[in-house]
Structures are given as structure tokens and as C-alpha cells.
PDB file of C-alpha atoms in Angstrom:
ATOM      1  CA  MET A   1      74.603  68.170 155.839  1.00 55.00           C
ATOM      2  CA  ASN A   2      75.402  71.122 153.725  1.00 55.00           C
ATOM      3  CA  VAL A   3      76.996  69.965 150.495  1.00 57.00           C
ATOM      4  CA  ARG A   4      77.926  72.635 148.058  1.00 55.00           C
ATOM      5  CA  SER A   5      78.394  71.886 144.487  1.00 50.00           C
ATOM      6  CA  PRO A   6      81.798  73.028 143.289  1.00 52.00           C
ATOM      7  CA  ARG A   7      81.675  76.326 141.489  1.00 51.00           C
ATOM      8  CA  ARG A   8      83.021  76.533 138.055  1.00 49.00           C
ATOM      9  CA  ARG A   9      85.967  78.770 138.617  1.00 49.00           C
ATOM     10  CA  THR A  10      87.156  78.242 135.105  1.00 47.00           C
ATOM     11  CA  SER A  11      84.116  79.874 133.534  1.00 47.00           C
ATOM     12  CA  ARG A  12      85.338  83.355 134.418  1.00 51.00           C
ATOM     13  CA  ARG A  13      88.849  82.592 133.328  1.00 49.00           C
ATOM     14  CA  SER A  14      87.827  80.955 130.106  1.00 49.00           C
ATOM     15  CA  GLY A  15      85.492  83.867 129.339  1.00 53.00           C
ATOM     16  CA  SER A  16      88.359  86.303 129.898  1.00 52.00           C
ATOM     17  CA  ARG A  17      90.653  84.206 127.768  1.00 52.00           C
ATOM     18  CA  ALA A  18      88.105  84.039 124.987  1.00 50.00           C
ATOM     19  CA  ARG A  19      87.636  87.818 125.046  1.00 51.00           C
ATOM     20  CA  ALA A  20      91.408  88.304 125.015  1.00 48.00           C
ATOM     21  CA  ALA A  21      91.774  85.911 122.080  1.00 46.00           C
ATOM     22  CA  VAL A  22      89.067  87.743 120.139  1.00 45.00           C
ATOM     23  CA  ALA A  23      90.752  91.076 120.864  1.00 46.00           C
ATOM     24  CA  VAL A  24      94.120  89.766 119.662  1.00 43.00           C
ATOM     25  CA  LEU A  25      92.580  88.349 116.485  1.00 42.00           C
ATOM     26  CA  ALA A  26      90.772  91.613 115.795  1.00 44.00           C
ATOM     27  CA  ALA A  27      94.010  93.567 116.244  1.00 42.00           C
ATOM     28  CA  LEU A  28      95.839  91.211 113.874  1.00 38.00           C
ATOM     29  CA  CYS A  29      93.108  91.579 111.259  1.00 39.00           C
ATOM     30  CA  LEU A  30      93.303  95.364 111.484  1.00 38.00           C
ATOM     31  CA  ALA A  31      97.092  95.288 111.209  1.00 38.00           C
ATOM     32  CA  LEU A  32      96.954  93.026 108.150  1.00 36.00           C
ATOM     33  CA  ALA A  33      94.319  95.211 106.525  1.00 37.00           C
ATOM     34  CA  ALA A  34      96.463  98.301 107.090  1.00 36.00           C
ATOM     35  CA  CYS A  35      99.521  96.613 105.562  1.00 34.00           C
ATOM     36  CA  SER A  36      97.687  95.482 102.449  1.00 32.00           C
ATOM     37  CA  GLY A  37      96.762  98.938 101.222  1.00 37.00           C
ATOM     38  CA  GLY A  38      97.305  97.796  97.632  1.00 37.00           C
ATOM     39  CA  GLY A  39     100.146 100.225  97.070  1.00 37.00           C
ATOM     40  CA  GLY A  40     102.910  97.692  96.583  1.00 36.00           C
ATOM     41  CA  GLY A  41     103.840  96.603 100.091  1.00 36.00           C
ATOM     42  CA  GLY A  42     106.849  97.251 102.213  1.00 35.00           C
ATOM     43  CA  GLY A  43     105.208 100.210 103.899  1.00 33.00           C
ATOM     44  CA  ARG A  44     106.172 102.362 100.943  1.00 30.00           C
ATOM     45  CA  SER A  45     102.835 102.623  99.228  1.00 29.00           C
ATOM     46  CA  THR A  46     102.656 105.592  96.923  1.00 29.00           C
ATOM     47  CA  PRO A  47      99.827 106.535  94.633  1.00 28.00           C
ATOM     48  CA  SER A  48     100.658 105.207  91.196  1.00 28.00           C
ATOM     49  CA  SER A  49     100.222 108.622  89.612  1.00 29.00           C
ATOM     50  CA  ALA A  50     103.024 110.027  91.797  1.00 32.00           C
ATOM     51  CA  THR A  51     105.399 107.122  91.276  1.00 33.00           C
ATOM     52  CA  PRO A  52     107.962 107.573  88.535  1.00 37.00           C
ATOM     53  CA  SER A  53     107.415 105.012  85.856  1.00 37.00           C
ATOM     54  CA  ALA A  54     109.938 102.252  85.661  1.00 41.00           C
ATOM     55  CA  THR A  55     110.598 101.267  82.126  1.00 40.00           C
ATOM     56  CA  GLY A  56     109.049  98.203  80.549  1.00 42.00           C
ATOM     57  CA  PRO A  57     110.374  94.664  80.888  1.00 51.00           C
ATOM     58  CA  SER A  58     112.860  95.026  78.025  1.00 58.00           C
ATOM     59  CA  GLY A  59     114.214  98.311  79.364  1.00 69.00           C
ATOM     60  CA  SER A  60     114.377 101.615  77.565  1.00 82.00           C
ATOM     61  CA  ALA A  61     117.146 104.089  77.038  1.00 92.00           C
ATOM     62  CA  ARG A  62     116.025 106.152  80.042  1.00 95.00           C
ATOM     63  CA  ALA A  63     114.805 105.475  83.576  1.00 96.00           C
ATOM     64  CA  ALA A  64     113.772 107.772  86.415  1.00 97.00           C
ATOM     65  CA  LEU A  65     114.486 107.156  90.082  1.00 97.00           C
ATOM     66  CA  VAL A  66     113.205 109.354  92.907  1.00 98.00           C
ATOM     67  CA  ILE A  67     114.512 109.405  96.472  1.00 98.00           C
ATOM     68  CA  ARG A  68     111.633 110.124  98.825  1.00 97.00           C
ATOM     69  CA  ASP A  69     111.173 109.428 102.550  1.00 97.00           C
ATOM     70  CA  PHE A  70     114.508 107.578 102.723  1.00 97.00           C
ATOM     71  CA  ALA A  71     113.431 105.158  99.982  1.00 98.00           C
ATOM     72  CA  PHE A  72     114.150 104.654  96.282  1.00 98.00           C
ATOM     73  CA  VAL A  73     111.009 104.898  94.113  1.00 97.00           C
ATOM     74  CA  PRO A  74     110.826 102.578  92.288  1.00 97.00           C
ATOM     75  CA  ALA A  75     113.341 100.413  94.146  1.00 95.00           C
ATOM     76  CA  ASP A  76     113.985  98.238  91.075  1.00 96.00           C
ATOM     77  CA  PRO A  77     113.978 100.416  87.949  1.00 96.00           C
ATOM     78  CA  THR A  78     114.641  98.842  84.557  1.00 96.00           C
ATOM     79  CA  VAL A  79     116.815 100.389  81.863  1.00 97.00           C
ATOM     80  CA  ALA A  80     118.483  99.237  78.667  1.00 97.00           C
ATOM     81  CA  PRO A  81     122.206  98.463  78.704  1.00 97.00           C
ATOM     82  CA  GLY A  82     124.071 101.766  78.513  1.00 97.00           C
ATOM     83  CA  GLY A  83     120.846 103.705  79.166  1.00 97.00           C
ATOM     84  CA  ARG A  84     120.629 106.872  81.240  1.00 97.00           C
ATOM     85  CA  VAL A  85     119.190 106.891  84.771  1.00 97.00           C
ATOM     86  CA  THR A  86     118.067 110.213  86.220  1.00 98.00           C
ATOM     87  CA  VAL A  87     117.869 110.410  90.012  1.00 98.00           C
ATOM     88  CA  THR A  88     115.921 113.162  91.779  1.00 98.00           C
ATOM     89  CA  ASN A  89     116.371 113.679  95.527  1.00 98.00           C
ATOM     90  CA  GLU A  90     113.050 114.825  97.016  1.00 98.00           C
ATOM     91  CA  ASP A  91     114.256 114.310 100.602  1.00 97.00           C
ATOM     92  CA  SER A  92     115.534 117.002 102.948  1.00 97.00           C
ATOM     93  CA  VAL A  93     118.948 115.341 103.307  1.00 98.00           C
ATOM     94  CA  THR A  94     121.772 114.328 100.947  1.00 98.00           C
ATOM     95  CA  HIS A  95     121.744 110.815  99.423  1.00 98.00           C
ATOM     96  CA  THR A  96     123.723 108.742  96.917  1.00 97.00           C
ATOM     97  CA  VAL A  97     122.901 105.962  94.467  1.00 97.00           C
ATOM     98  CA  THR A  98     125.937 103.687  94.493  1.00 97.00           C
ATOM     99  CA  ALA A  99     126.376 100.201  93.051  1.00 97.00           C
ATOM    100  CA  ALA A 100     127.075  97.692  95.807  1.00 95.00           C
ATOM    101  CA  GLY A 101     130.239  95.646  95.584  1.00 85.00           C
ATOM    102  CA  GLY A 102     131.782  97.348  92.602  1.00 83.00           C
ATOM    103  CA  ASP A 103     132.123 100.506  90.609  1.00 90.00           C
ATOM    104  CA  ALA A 104     129.338  99.989  88.064  1.00 95.00           C
ATOM    105  CA  PHE A 105     127.817 103.400  88.917  1.00 96.00           C
ATOM    106  CA  ASP A 106     127.879 106.076  91.605  1.00 96.00           C
ATOM    107  CA  THR A 107     126.047 109.387  91.570  1.00 97.00           C
ATOM    108  CA  GLY A 108     128.154 110.919  94.309  1.00 96.00           C
ATOM    109  CA  ASP A 109     126.309 113.132  96.784  1.00 98.00           C
ATOM    110  CA  ILE A 110     122.900 114.364  95.620  1.00 98.00           C
ATOM    111  CA  ALA A 111     121.801 117.382  97.647  1.00 98.00           C
ATOM    112  CA  PRO A 112     118.149 117.863  98.647  1.00 98.00           C
ATOM    113  CA  GLY A 113     116.141 118.972  95.604  1.00 98.00           C
ATOM    114  CA  ALA A 114     118.986 118.150  93.216  1.00 98.00           C
ATOM    115  CA  THR A 115     119.142 115.743  90.284  1.00 98.00           C
ATOM    116  CA  ALA A 116     121.939 113.474  89.079  1.00 98.00           C
ATOM    117  CA  THR A 117     122.242 111.279  85.984  1.00 97.00           C
ATOM    118  CA  PHE A 118     124.402 108.225  85.414  1.00 97.00           C
ATOM    119  CA  THR A 119     124.924 105.685  82.648  1.00 97.00           C
ATOM    120  CA  ALA A 120     123.721 102.144  83.327  1.00 97.00           C
ATOM    121  CA  PRO A 121     126.208  99.281  82.910  1.00 96.00           C
ATOM    122  CA  GLY A 122     126.504  97.854  79.412  1.00 96.00           C
ATOM    123  CA  GLU A 123     125.832  94.256  80.482  1.00 95.00           C
ATOM    124  CA  ARG A 124     122.379  92.889  81.249  1.00 96.00           C
ATOM    125  CA  GLY A 125     121.648  91.822  84.809  1.00 96.00           C
ATOM    126  CA  GLY A 126     120.660  93.026  88.252  1.00 97.00           C
ATOM    127  CA  TYR A 127     122.895  95.572  89.964  1.00 97.00           C
ATOM    128  CA  PRO A 128     122.163  96.031  93.684  1.00 98.00           C
ATOM    129  CA  TYR A 129     122.647  99.587  94.883  1.00 98.00           C
ATOM    130  CA  THR A 130     122.486 101.549  98.123  1.00 97.00           C
ATOM    131  CA  CYS A 131     122.804 105.016  99.560  1.00 97.00           C
ATOM    132  CA  THR A 132     126.291 105.088 101.076  1.00 96.00           C
ATOM    133  CA  ILE A 133     125.138 107.687 103.618  1.00 97.00           C
ATOM    134  CA  HIS A 134     122.071 105.649 104.656  1.00 97.00           C
ATOM    135  CA  PRO A 135     122.974 101.967 104.069  1.00 96.00           C
ATOM    136  CA  SER A 136     119.489 100.726 104.932  1.00 97.00           C
ATOM    137  CA  MET A 137     118.275 102.210 101.648  1.00 97.00           C
ATOM    138  CA  LEU A 138     118.510  99.434  99.053  1.00 97.00           C
ATOM    139  CA  GLY A 139     117.417  98.733  95.509  1.00 98.00           C
ATOM    140  CA  THR A 140     118.401  96.866  92.352  1.00 97.00           C
ATOM    141  CA  LEU A 141     118.956  98.433  88.955  1.00 97.00           C
ATOM    142  CA  VAL A 142     117.686  95.955  86.360  1.00 97.00           C
ATOM    143  CA  VAL A 143     119.600  96.274  83.102  1.00 96.00           C
ATOM    144  CA  GLY A 144     117.773  94.408  80.387  1.00 94.00           C
TER     145      GLY A 144
END
């Protein structure tokens, strides 16, 4: 009588599954490491020396905002009530900086390489803004 012991068919499958799981975990670790480059998140990491300085927590009379790679840098600048905000467009296309949901401020069109300046609202608070040409570009002007 020839009795065969059943082969472990699952050993190959479980080995393949284990290798696949390890590969997926390794890919996730690499992706997380790439996203945490220490530059501030959101995929918009910029060396700190090239980033315009936002003003301190209490806000100063002036703030600088740069438009670069379809993003506002910094996205949340701080300025004193009634302070001046200078916007420089370093992109190759026209942009705007326009208060959302009101008429608190609007630079109008800023051509590539051009600069515009506007006066911040006189009341403290956060003022969301966007580029009316590219509505996915968002930020908040902090008046404080």
C-alpha cells in the first residue's frame, strides 16, 4: 500500500504571501521616509534659507509672500493689522492673492516675475485666501 503524506501546499503560498507583505511594508517605509523630509510637510518642502520669513507671532508691519511652483510660501504669513504684504510671483504663469468670501484684499493679476503689495485688514484674525486663476492654491493670512 502506497500511502503518501499530504504535501504542504500552503508553504509555497504562505512564503509568497510573506515576501509580498515584506515588500509592501518596505515600500510604505520608503514612502513615509520620503514624505518626512523635515521641510514642513505637504510636499512643499523648501530649504529654510530660501523661504521668505513669515513675521513673528505678534505680526509686524510687513510680510513677504512668494508664489512658487503653484504654492504660496509661506502659506500662512503673519502681519500686523493694517500692515503691508508684498507678494512676488516666481512662477511662469499669472496668479492672484485674493481673500476668500469677501473683499478684504485682492492683488489682481500678478504677472510672472512681478510683485504686488496690499494692505492687510485692520482687524485681527485669519483671512483665508486663494489664487482665483488656480483655486487649488490656498493659504491664510494671519493678522495679529
